[in-house]
Amino acid sequence: MTVKTTVTWNAMLAGYSRKPGKLTEAQKLFDQIPEKDTVSYNIMLAGYVQNSDMETVWSFFNSIPSKDIASWNTMISGFAQKGAMAKARELFLAMPEKNSVTWSAMISGYVECGALELAEEFFEFAAVKSVVAWTAMINGYMKFGKIEKAERLFKEMPVKNLVTWNAMIAGYVENCRAEDGLKIFRIMLRYGIRPNHSSLSSVLLGCSELSALQLGKQVHQLVCKSSLRDDTTACTSLISMYCKCGVLDDAWKLFLETKSKDIVSWNAMISGYAQHGAGEKALHLFEEMRGEGIKPDWITFVAVLLACNHAGLVDIGVRYFDSMVKDYGVEPRPDHYTCMVDLLGRAGKLVEAVDLIKKMPFKPHSAIFGTLLGACRIHKNLELAEFAAQNLLNLDPQSAAGYVQLANVYAATNKWDHVARVRRSMKDNKVVKTPGYSWIEIKNTVHEFRSGDRVHPELASIHEKLNELEKKMKLAGYVPDLESALHDVGEEQKEQLLLWHSEKLAIAFGLIAVPYGTPIRVFKNLRVCGDCHRAIKYISAIERREIIVRDTVRFHHFMGGCCSCGDYW
């Protein structure tokens, strides 16, 4: 160029200052500008904020001959992004003139560093509230579980943008209210607002939690029609959704179609196979990933150990655990130790599991002892069960699972006085057991069942179907597993309680409502009990149906009287 104006120099400077690692080149260019204006200084200041320490930034800010509102805002935003809110506030108070960007930077900064009360204070006094400030407050309320306050702000907002809608959707999903998240997503679509990757990721996570396969498929169609169809993150979210909704074939097909797979894509598919009990496929995929030159991370090894766990591959699991640090430089985390304790415990190697807990390089967390307690229940080891329960309840006195698992061990050995003592202890400590429930999605409607359900409109037909099934099962050799009925009552009453377990009610409804040839997919908020597992095997053979049950640990695919877990869960 023969003639360069300050605008020309600033355009070049902006390019260099925004690019990570180009700060030195930006500095050289800045020094060459013949007539620097305030914009030149502000561009360079933003470059320092992104690529340097705040002491250097502060020094440069003080050298600006004529600071405008953008200079002050850049500084405040810089300190806020780095969590230095005391310094940001000091600048805010010294600033001669403030605009909506200034207030938004302070509010967002306080939200990010967890000072919600201060964020509220600034929001209340803000002379101008931008959509950014409103959205930051919604994010803050959702982050701290103050959902009603977030809802109130959302309703009051004069203008909403896509980021605001995303904040509400993600907030609901993260606060275990996925159903509300999916509802607000549908409202957003009705307003004609096009979702982006962030919206779709949150919705797919919600679909996974609720196992809302039909909506998940509709989101898949939205992705295919948008610019996100080749986006790796969007494809990975879909793979994860299909895995968690029990449709492994569609997940695998999508995995193969994903053009650019990253470590998260591989982890999603390996984890999917692991949760469905396809341990050998998961391990084969892990080796294939290594062959592609992709280095496994700590999440990969959680999936690999889970695969070994669910397939009962104890020696292979131990080998992978030992190779994590040695071959891959991945330090074991509590999640890996939990997997190993589960792997050893399920295989009956309870003493080895306890030794591993004692050798852990950090203090065991409650899940480790919860896992050990579960293994003690399977193998009816009272002594170690009491050891695990004591440690679990010391770490988490309100753990309903700890009390229930211990009661299970006592019930399995007919120590009903001990069961009563555990229940009294729960009552004294005001610990409430999470009620078991199961759900099934039919024609976009989710039907939920509690054990002994009395409210479903089709209950009469469901009980009729269960009574018919019970007769056929007993003729085929089914004997109710009375150990799974944790009440000291007569055998007949125990059988009745078992017959009305939530997963059996949901499956019976599925047999009535789901067309023949379509798999019945049932989801449960607790682990499937021993009796239900045995009964569902019989039902799958009698009815000649594929029944897929997801509990809190894994998927069970029942077909022809067998389960994919090989009775190892």
Coordinates of C-alpha atoms in Angstrom, one line a residue:
M1 CA 0.0 0.0 0.0
T2 CA 1.4 3.4 -0.9
V3 CA -0.8 5.2 1.6
K4 CA -1.5 3.8 5.0
T5 CA -3.8 5.6 7.5
T6 CA -4.1 4.9 11.2
V7 CA -7.2 2.8 10.4
T8 CA -5.1 0.6 8.1
W9 CA -2.4 0.1 10.9
N10 CA -5.2 -0.6 13.4
A11 CA -6.7 -3.3 11.2
M12 CA -3.4 -5.1 11.0
L13 CA -2.7 -4.6 14.7
A14 CA -6.2 -6.1 15.5
G15 CA -5.3 -9.3 13.5
Y16 CA -2.0 -9.8 15.3
S17 CA -3.2 -8.9 18.8
R18 CA -6.1 -11.4 18.7
K19 CA -4.0 -14.3 17.6
P20 CA -2.5 -16.3 20.5
G21 CA 1.3 -16.3 20.4
K22 CA 1.6 -13.2 18.2
L23 CA 1.9 -10.6 21.0
T24 CA 5.6 -9.8 20.1
E25 CA 4.7 -9.1 16.5
A26 CA 1.7 -7.0 17.6
Q27 CA 4.1 -5.0 19.9
K28 CA 6.5 -4.3 17.0
L29 CA 3.7 -3.3 14.8
F30 CA 2.2 -1.0 17.4
D31 CA 5.6 0.7 17.9
Q32 CA 5.7 1.4 14.1
I33 CA 2.3 3.2 13.9
P34 CA 3.2 6.9 13.0
E35 CA 0.0 8.4 14.5
K36 CA -1.5 6.2 17.2
D37 CA -5.0 7.0 18.3
T38 CA -7.1 5.8 21.2
V39 CA -8.3 2.8 19.1
S40 CA -4.7 1.7 18.6
Y41 CA -4.1 1.8 22.3
N42 CA -7.3 -0.1 23.0
I43 CA -6.5 -2.8 20.5
M44 CA -3.1 -3.3 22.0
L45 CA -4.6 -3.3 25.5
A46 CA -7.0 -6.1 24.5
G47 CA -4.1 -8.0 23.1
Y48 CA -2.2 -7.7 26.4
V49 CA -5.3 -8.8 28.4
Q50 CA -5.6 -11.9 26.3
N51 CA -1.9 -12.8 26.1
S52 CA -0.1 -11.4 29.1
D53 CA -0.2 -10.9 32.9
M54 CA -2.2 -8.2 34.5
E55 CA 0.8 -6.3 35.8
T56 CA 1.9 -5.7 32.2
V57 CA -1.7 -4.8 31.3
W58 CA -1.9 -2.3 34.2
S59 CA 1.4 -0.7 33.2
F60 CA 0.2 -0.3 29.6
F61 CA -3.2 1.0 30.6
N62 CA -1.5 3.8 32.6
S63 CA 0.6 4.7 29.6
I64 CA -2.5 5.4 27.4
P65 CA -2.5 9.3 26.9
S66 CA -6.3 9.6 26.3
K67 CA -8.4 6.8 27.8
D68 CA -12.0 6.4 26.6
I69 CA -14.8 4.2 28.0
A70 CA -13.6 1.2 25.9
S71 CA -10.2 1.4 27.6
W72 CA -11.7 1.3 31.1
N73 CA -14.1 -1.5 30.0
T74 CA -11.3 -3.6 28.6
M75 CA -9.4 -3.3 31.9
I76 CA -12.5 -4.2 34.1
S77 CA -13.3 -7.1 31.8
G78 CA -9.7 -8.3 32.0
F79 CA -9.6 -8.3 35.8
A80 CA -13.1 -9.8 36.0
Q81 CA -12.1 -12.7 33.6
K82 CA -9.1 -13.5 35.8
G83 CA -11.3 -13.4 39.0
A84 CA -9.6 -10.3 40.4
M85 CA -12.9 -8.7 41.3
A86 CA -11.5 -6.4 44.0
K87 CA -9.2 -4.7 41.4
A88 CA -12.1 -4.7 38.9
R89 CA -14.3 -2.9 41.5
E90 CA -11.6 -0.4 42.3
L91 CA -11.4 0.5 38.6
F92 CA -15.2 0.6 38.3
L93 CA -15.5 3.1 41.2
A94 CA -12.7 5.3 39.6
M95 CA -14.2 5.2 36.1
P96 CA -15.5 8.6 35.1
E97 CA -18.4 7.3 32.9
K98 CA -20.0 3.9 32.8
N99 CA -22.1 2.1 30.1
S100 CA -24.0 -1.2 29.9
V101 CA -20.8 -3.1 29.0
T102 CA -19.2 -1.9 32.3
W103 CA -22.2 -3.1 34.4
S104 CA -22.3 -6.4 32.5
A105 CA -18.6 -7.0 33.0
M106 CA -19.0 -6.6 36.8
I107 CA -22.1 -8.7 37.1
S108 CA -20.6 -11.5 34.9
G109 CA -17.4 -11.4 36.9
Y110 CA -19.1 -11.7 40.3
V111 CA -21.3 -14.6 38.9
E112 CA -18.2 -16.4 37.6
C113 CA -16.3 -16.2 40.9
G114 CA -19.4 -17.3 42.9
A115 CA -20.2 -14.0 44.6
L116 CA -23.9 -14.2 43.7
E117 CA -25.0 -11.6 46.3
L118 CA -22.6 -9.0 45.0
A119 CA -23.8 -9.8 41.4
E120 CA -27.4 -9.3 42.6
E121 CA -26.4 -5.9 44.2
F122 CA -24.8 -4.7 41.0
F123 CA -27.6 -5.9 38.8
E124 CA -30.2 -4.1 41.0
F125 CA -28.2 -0.8 40.8
A126 CA -27.3 -1.1 37.1
A127 CA -28.3 2.1 35.3
V128 CA -28.5 0.2 32.1
K129 CA -29.2 -3.6 32.0
S130 CA -28.1 -5.2 28.8
V131 CA -29.2 -8.7 27.7
V132 CA -25.7 -9.9 28.7
A133 CA -26.3 -8.7 32.3
W134 CA -29.8 -10.4 32.5
T135 CA -28.3 -13.6 31.0
A136 CA -25.3 -13.6 33.4
M137 CA -27.8 -13.4 36.4
I138 CA -29.8 -16.3 35.0
N139 CA -26.6 -18.3 34.7
G140 CA -25.7 -17.4 38.3
Y141 CA -29.1 -18.4 39.7
M142 CA -29.0 -21.7 37.8
K143 CA -25.5 -22.4 38.9
F144 CA -26.5 -22.1 42.6
G145 CA -29.8 -24.0 42.1
K146 CA -32.0 -20.9 42.6
I147 CA -34.3 -21.9 39.7
E148 CA -37.3 -19.9 40.7
K149 CA -35.3 -16.7 40.7
A150 CA -33.9 -17.6 37.2
E151 CA -37.4 -18.2 35.9
R152 CA -38.7 -14.9 37.3
L153 CA -35.8 -13.0 35.6
F154 CA -36.4 -14.9 32.3
K155 CA -40.1 -13.8 32.3
E156 CA -39.2 -10.2 33.2
M157 CA -36.5 -9.8 30.5
P158 CA -37.5 -7.2 27.9
V159 CA -35.2 -8.8 25.2
K160 CA -33.9 -12.4 25.0
N161 CA -31.2 -13.7 22.7
L162 CA -30.2 -17.3 21.9
V163 CA -27.6 -17.3 24.8
T164 CA -30.4 -16.5 27.2
W165 CA -32.5 -19.4 26.0
N166 CA -29.5 -21.7 26.2
A167 CA -28.8 -20.6 29.8
M168 CA -32.3 -21.6 30.8
I169 CA -32.2 -25.0 28.9
A170 CA -28.7 -25.9 30.3
G171 CA -29.7 -24.7 33.8
Y172 CA -32.7 -26.9 33.9
V173 CA -30.8 -29.9 32.7
E174 CA -27.9 -29.3 35.1
N175 CA -30.4 -29.0 38.0
C176 CA -31.9 -32.4 37.2
R177 CA -35.0 -30.9 35.6
A178 CA -34.4 -32.1 32.1
E179 CA -38.1 -32.2 31.3
D180 CA -38.4 -28.5 31.9
G181 CA -35.3 -27.9 29.8
L182 CA -36.9 -29.8 26.9
K183 CA -40.1 -27.9 27.3
I184 CA -38.4 -24.5 27.0
F185 CA -36.4 -25.8 24.0
R186 CA -39.7 -26.5 22.2
I187 CA -41.0 -23.0 23.1
M188 CA -37.8 -21.5 21.7
L189 CA -38.3 -23.4 18.4
R190 CA -42.0 -22.1 18.3
Y191 CA -40.6 -18.5 18.5
G192 CA -38.6 -19.3 15.4
I193 CA -35.2 -19.1 17.2
R194 CA -32.7 -21.4 15.5
P195 CA -30.7 -23.5 18.0
N196 CA -26.9 -23.6 17.9
H197 CA -24.4 -26.2 19.0
S198 CA -24.8 -25.2 22.7
S199 CA -28.6 -25.5 22.6
L200 CA -28.5 -28.9 20.9
S201 CA -25.8 -30.3 23.3
S202 CA -27.9 -29.4 26.3
V203 CA -31.1 -30.8 24.8
L204 CA -29.3 -34.0 23.9
L205 CA -28.0 -34.3 27.4
G206 CA -31.6 -33.8 28.6
C207 CA -32.8 -36.5 26.2
S208 CA -30.1 -38.8 27.5
E209 CA -31.2 -38.2 31.2
L210 CA -34.9 -38.8 30.4
S211 CA -34.2 -41.4 27.8
A212 CA -36.4 -39.4 25.5
L213 CA -35.4 -41.1 22.3
Q214 CA -38.1 -39.6 20.0
L215 CA -37.1 -36.1 20.8
G216 CA -33.4 -37.1 20.5
K217 CA -34.2 -38.3 17.0
Q218 CA -35.9 -35.0 16.1
V219 CA -32.8 -33.1 17.3
H220 CA -30.7 -35.4 15.1
Q221 CA -32.8 -34.3 12.2
L222 CA -32.3 -30.6 13.2
V223 CA -28.5 -31.2 13.3
C224 CA -28.6 -32.9 9.8
K225 CA -30.5 -29.9 8.3
S226 CA -28.1 -27.3 9.9
S227 CA -24.5 -26.4 9.5
L228 CA -23.7 -28.6 12.4
R229 CA -24.1 -31.9 10.5
D230 CA -20.3 -32.2 10.1
D231 CA -19.5 -30.7 13.5
T232 CA -17.6 -33.2 15.6
T233 CA -19.0 -32.0 19.0
A234 CA -22.6 -32.2 17.7
C235 CA -22.0 -35.7 16.3
T236 CA -20.4 -36.8 19.6
S237 CA -23.4 -35.5 21.6
L238 CA -25.7 -37.5 19.3
I239 CA -23.6 -40.7 19.7
S240 CA -23.8 -40.2 23.5
M241 CA -27.5 -39.7 23.4
Y242 CA -28.2 -42.9 21.3
C243 CA -25.9 -44.9 23.7
K244 CA -27.7 -43.6 26.8
C245 CA -31.1 -44.2 25.2
G246 CA -30.2 -47.9 24.5
V247 CA -29.9 -47.7 20.7
L248 CA -26.3 -48.8 20.3
D249 CA -26.6 -49.7 16.5
D250 CA -27.6 -46.1 15.6
A251 CA -24.7 -44.7 17.8
W252 CA -22.2 -47.0 16.0
K253 CA -23.6 -46.0 12.6
L254 CA -23.2 -42.3 13.5
F255 CA -19.7 -42.9 14.9
L256 CA -18.6 -44.4 11.6
E257 CA -20.1 -41.5 9.7
T258 CA -18.4 -38.9 11.8
K259 CA -15.6 -37.5 9.6
S260 CA -13.3 -36.0 12.2
K261 CA -13.3 -38.0 15.4
D262 CA -11.6 -36.5 18.5
I263 CA -10.8 -38.1 21.8
V264 CA -14.3 -37.2 23.1
S265 CA -16.0 -39.1 20.2
W266 CA -13.9 -42.2 20.8
N267 CA -14.6 -42.0 24.6
A268 CA -18.4 -41.7 24.0
M269 CA -18.4 -44.9 21.8
I270 CA -16.1 -46.9 24.1
S271 CA -18.2 -45.9 27.1
G272 CA -21.4 -46.8 25.2
Y273 CA -20.2 -50.3 24.5
A274 CA -19.0 -50.6 28.1
Q275 CA -22.3 -49.6 29.6
H276 CA -24.1 -52.1 27.3
G277 CA -21.9 -54.9 28.5
A278 CA -20.1 -55.3 25.2
G279 CA -16.7 -55.4 26.9
E280 CA -14.7 -57.0 24.1
K281 CA -16.1 -54.5 21.5
A282 CA -15.1 -51.6 23.8
L283 CA -11.6 -52.9 24.3
H284 CA -11.2 -53.6 20.6
L285 CA -12.3 -50.0 19.9
F286 CA -9.7 -48.8 22.4
E287 CA -7.0 -50.6 20.6
E288 CA -8.2 -49.2 17.3
M289 CA -8.1 -45.7 18.8
R290 CA -4.5 -46.2 19.8
G291 CA -3.8 -47.5 16.3
E292 CA -5.1 -44.2 15.0
G293 CA -2.5 -42.4 17.1
I294 CA -5.0 -40.8 19.5
K295 CA -3.6 -40.7 23.1
P296 CA -6.1 -41.9 25.7
D297 CA -7.0 -39.6 28.6
W298 CA -8.3 -40.3 32.1
I299 CA -11.9 -40.5 30.8
T300 CA -10.9 -43.2 28.3
F301 CA -9.5 -45.4 31.1
V302 CA -12.7 -45.0 33.1
A303 CA -14.6 -46.4 30.1
V304 CA -12.0 -49.2 29.6
L305 CA -12.1 -50.3 33.2
L306 CA -15.9 -50.1 33.2
A307 CA -15.9 -52.4 30.1
C308 CA -13.6 -54.9 32.0
N309 CA -15.9 -54.5 35.0
H310 CA -19.2 -55.2 33.2
A311 CA -17.7 -58.2 31.3
G312 CA -16.0 -59.7 34.3
L313 CA -12.5 -59.4 32.7
V314 CA -10.6 -59.0 36.0
D315 CA -7.0 -59.8 34.9
I316 CA -7.3 -57.6 31.8
G317 CA -8.7 -54.8 33.9
V318 CA -5.9 -55.0 36.4
R319 CA -3.4 -55.0 33.5
Y320 CA -5.0 -51.8 32.0
F321 CA -5.0 -50.1 35.5
D322 CA -1.3 -50.9 36.0
S323 CA -0.5 -49.6 32.5
M324 CA -2.2 -46.2 32.9
V325 CA 0.8 -44.4 34.5
K326 CA 3.6 -46.7 33.1
D327 CA 2.5 -46.6 29.4
Y328 CA 0.3 -43.5 29.0
G329 CA 1.3 -41.1 31.8
V330 CA -2.3 -41.0 33.1
E331 CA -2.5 -40.6 36.9
P332 CA -5.3 -42.7 38.4
R333 CA -8.2 -40.7 39.9
P334 CA -10.9 -41.7 42.4
D335 CA -13.1 -42.8 39.5
H336 CA -10.5 -45.3 38.4
Y337 CA -10.1 -46.7 41.9
T338 CA -13.9 -47.0 42.2
C339 CA -14.0 -49.1 39.0
M340 CA -11.2 -51.3 40.3
V341 CA -12.9 -51.8 43.6
D342 CA -16.0 -52.7 41.8
L343 CA -14.2 -55.1 39.4
L344 CA -12.4 -56.9 42.2
G345 CA -15.5 -56.9 44.5
R346 CA -17.9 -58.3 41.9
A347 CA -15.4 -61.1 41.2
G348 CA -15.4 -62.0 44.9
K349 CA -11.9 -60.6 45.6
L350 CA -13.1 -58.6 48.5
V351 CA -9.8 -58.7 50.5
E352 CA -7.9 -57.5 47.4
A353 CA -10.4 -54.7 47.0
V354 CA -9.9 -53.6 50.6
D355 CA -6.1 -53.7 50.1
L356 CA -6.4 -51.5 47.1
I357 CA -8.5 -48.9 49.1
K358 CA -5.8 -48.9 51.8
K359 CA -3.1 -48.2 49.1
M360 CA -4.9 -45.3 47.5
P361 CA -2.7 -42.2 47.3
F362 CA -5.6 -40.0 48.5
K363 CA -8.4 -40.2 51.0
P364 CA -11.2 -42.6 49.8
H365 CA -14.4 -40.9 48.9
S366 CA -17.9 -42.2 49.8
A367 CA -18.5 -43.9 46.4
I368 CA -15.5 -46.2 47.0
F369 CA -17.1 -47.6 50.1
G370 CA -20.5 -47.6 48.5
T371 CA -19.1 -49.8 45.7
L372 CA -17.4 -52.2 48.2
L373 CA -20.7 -52.4 50.2
G374 CA -22.5 -53.4 47.0
A375 CA -20.0 -56.2 46.4
C376 CA -20.4 -57.4 50.0
R377 CA -24.2 -57.6 49.4
I378 CA -23.6 -59.8 46.3
H379 CA -21.2 -62.2 48.2
K380 CA -23.1 -61.9 51.6
N381 CA -19.9 -60.9 53.5
L382 CA -21.3 -59.5 56.7
E383 CA -18.0 -58.5 58.3
L384 CA -16.7 -56.5 55.4
A385 CA -20.2 -55.1 54.7
E386 CA -20.2 -53.6 58.2
F387 CA -16.7 -52.2 57.7
A388 CA -17.7 -50.6 54.3
A389 CA -21.0 -49.2 55.7
Q390 CA -19.3 -47.7 58.8
N391 CA -16.7 -45.9 56.6
L392 CA -19.4 -44.8 54.1
L393 CA -21.7 -43.4 56.8
N394 CA -18.7 -41.6 58.5
L395 CA -18.0 -39.8 55.2
D396 CA -21.7 -39.3 54.2
P397 CA -24.0 -39.6 57.2
Q398 CA -27.0 -38.9 55.0
S399 CA -26.3 -41.6 52.5
A400 CA -29.5 -43.5 52.1
A401 CA -27.7 -46.0 49.8
G402 CA -25.4 -46.9 52.7
Y403 CA -28.2 -47.8 55.0
V404 CA -30.2 -49.6 52.3
Q405 CA -27.2 -51.7 51.1
L406 CA -26.4 -52.7 54.7
A407 CA -30.0 -53.6 55.3
N408 CA -29.9 -55.7 52.0
V409 CA -26.9 -57.7 53.4
Y410 CA -28.8 -58.3 56.7
A411 CA -32.0 -59.3 54.8
A412 CA -30.1 -61.7 52.6
T413 CA -28.9 -63.5 55.7
N414 CA -32.3 -63.4 57.4
K415 CA -31.0 -61.1 60.2
W416 CA -34.3 -59.1 60.4
D417 CA -33.6 -57.6 63.8
H418 CA -30.5 -56.0 62.2
V419 CA -32.6 -54.8 59.3
A420 CA -35.0 -53.2 61.8
R421 CA -32.0 -51.6 63.6
V422 CA -30.7 -50.1 60.4
R423 CA -34.2 -48.7 59.6
R424 CA -34.5 -47.2 63.0
S425 CA -31.1 -45.6 62.6
M426 CA -32.3 -44.1 59.2
K427 CA -35.3 -42.7 60.9
D428 CA -33.3 -41.2 63.8
N429 CA -30.9 -39.6 61.4
K430 CA -33.8 -38.3 59.2
V431 CA -32.3 -40.1 56.2
V432 CA -34.9 -40.6 53.4
K433 CA -34.5 -43.5 50.9
T434 CA -34.8 -42.5 47.3
P435 CA -38.0 -44.2 46.1
G436 CA -37.5 -46.6 43.2
Y437 CA -39.3 -45.8 40.0
S438 CA -39.1 -46.8 36.3
W439 CA -40.3 -45.1 33.2
I440 CA -41.1 -46.0 29.6
E441 CA -41.6 -43.6 26.6
I442 CA -44.5 -44.4 24.3
K443 CA -45.5 -42.1 21.4
N444 CA -43.6 -39.1 22.8
T445 CA -45.2 -39.6 26.3
V446 CA -43.2 -40.7 29.3
H447 CA -45.1 -43.1 31.6
E448 CA -43.6 -43.3 35.1
F449 CA -44.2 -46.1 37.6
R450 CA -43.5 -46.4 41.3
S451 CA -43.3 -49.8 43.1
G452 CA -46.8 -50.8 44.0
D453 CA -48.1 -48.0 41.8
R454 CA -51.8 -47.0 42.4
V455 CA -52.2 -44.1 40.0
H456 CA -51.6 -45.2 36.4
P457 CA -54.8 -45.1 34.4
E458 CA -54.0 -48.5 32.8
L459 CA -53.3 -50.2 36.1
A460 CA -56.1 -52.8 35.8
S461 CA -54.8 -54.0 32.5
I462 CA -51.2 -54.0 33.7
H463 CA -52.0 -56.1 36.8
E464 CA -54.0 -58.5 34.6
K465 CA -51.0 -58.9 32.3
L466 CA -48.6 -59.4 35.2
N467 CA -50.8 -62.1 36.8
E468 CA -51.0 -63.9 33.4
L469 CA -47.2 -63.6 33.1
E470 CA -46.6 -64.9 36.6
K471 CA -48.5 -68.1 35.9
K472 CA -46.6 -68.7 32.7
M473 CA -43.2 -67.9 34.3
K474 CA -43.9 -70.3 37.2
L475 CA -44.8 -73.1 34.7
A476 CA -41.5 -72.3 32.9
G477 CA -39.5 -72.8 36.2
Y478 CA -39.4 -69.3 37.6
V479 CA -39.1 -69.1 41.4
P480 CA -39.4 -65.6 43.0
D481 CA -36.2 -64.5 44.7
L482 CA -37.6 -63.6 48.1
E483 CA -34.2 -62.1 49.2
S484 CA -35.1 -59.1 47.0
A485 CA -38.2 -58.3 49.1
L486 CA -36.7 -56.4 52.0
H487 CA -39.7 -56.8 54.4
D488 CA -40.2 -59.3 57.2
V489 CA -43.6 -60.5 55.9
G490 CA -45.0 -63.8 54.7
E491 CA -43.9 -65.4 51.5
E492 CA -47.2 -64.7 49.7
Q493 CA -47.0 -61.0 50.5
K494 CA -43.3 -60.9 49.5
E495 CA -44.3 -62.4 46.1
Q496 CA -46.9 -59.8 45.6
L497 CA -44.5 -56.9 46.5
L498 CA -42.0 -58.3 44.0
L499 CA -44.6 -58.7 41.3
W500 CA -45.4 -55.0 41.6
H501 CA -41.8 -53.7 41.4
S502 CA -41.7 -50.6 39.2
E503 CA -39.7 -52.2 36.3
K504 CA -42.2 -55.1 36.1
L505 CA -45.1 -52.6 35.9
A506 CA -43.4 -50.6 33.2
I507 CA -42.5 -53.8 31.2
A508 CA -46.1 -55.1 31.4
F509 CA -47.4 -51.7 30.1
G510 CA -44.8 -51.9 27.3
L511 CA -46.0 -55.4 26.3
I512 CA -49.6 -54.0 26.1
A513 CA -48.7 -50.7 24.3
V514 CA -45.5 -51.2 22.2
P515 CA -46.1 -52.9 18.8
Y516 CA -44.7 -56.5 18.4
G517 CA -41.2 -56.4 16.8
T518 CA -40.3 -53.1 18.5
P519 CA -37.9 -53.3 21.5
I520 CA -39.4 -52.4 24.9
R521 CA -37.1 -49.8 26.5
V522 CA -37.4 -49.3 30.3
F523 CA -35.3 -47.0 32.5
K524 CA -34.9 -47.2 36.2
N525 CA -33.5 -44.7 38.8
L526 CA -32.0 -47.4 41.0
R527 CA -30.2 -50.7 40.3
V528 CA -32.4 -53.5 39.0
C529 CA -33.1 -56.1 41.7
G530 CA -32.2 -59.8 41.5
D531 CA -35.8 -61.0 41.2
C532 CA -36.7 -58.5 38.5
H533 CA -33.6 -59.5 36.5
R534 CA -34.5 -63.2 36.7
A535 CA -38.2 -62.5 35.9
I536 CA -37.4 -60.3 32.9
K537 CA -35.3 -63.1 31.4
Y538 CA -38.4 -65.4 31.6
I539 CA -40.7 -62.7 30.2
S540 CA -38.4 -62.1 27.2
A541 CA -38.6 -65.8 26.3
I542 CA -42.4 -66.2 26.9
E543 CA -43.4 -63.1 25.0
R544 CA -40.6 -63.4 22.4
R545 CA -39.7 -59.8 22.8
E546 CA -36.5 -57.8 23.1
I547 CA -36.5 -55.9 26.5
I548 CA -33.9 -53.3 27.2
V549 CA -33.5 -52.1 30.8
R550 CA -31.2 -49.3 31.9
D551 CA -30.5 -49.0 35.6
T552 CA -28.0 -46.6 37.3
V553 CA -25.0 -48.8 36.4
R554 CA -25.5 -50.3 33.0
F555 CA -27.9 -51.6 30.2
H556 CA -29.4 -55.0 30.3
H557 CA -30.5 -56.4 26.9
F558 CA -32.9 -59.3 27.5
M559 CA -33.7 -61.7 24.6
G560 CA -34.8 -65.3 24.4
G561 CA -34.4 -65.9 28.2
C562 CA -30.9 -64.5 28.4
C563 CA -29.4 -61.1 29.4
S564 CA -26.4 -59.4 27.8
C565 CA -24.8 -59.0 31.2
G566 CA -24.4 -62.8 31.6
D567 CA -26.0 -62.4 35.1
Y568 CA -22.9 -60.4 36.1
W569 CA -24.0 -57.0 37.3

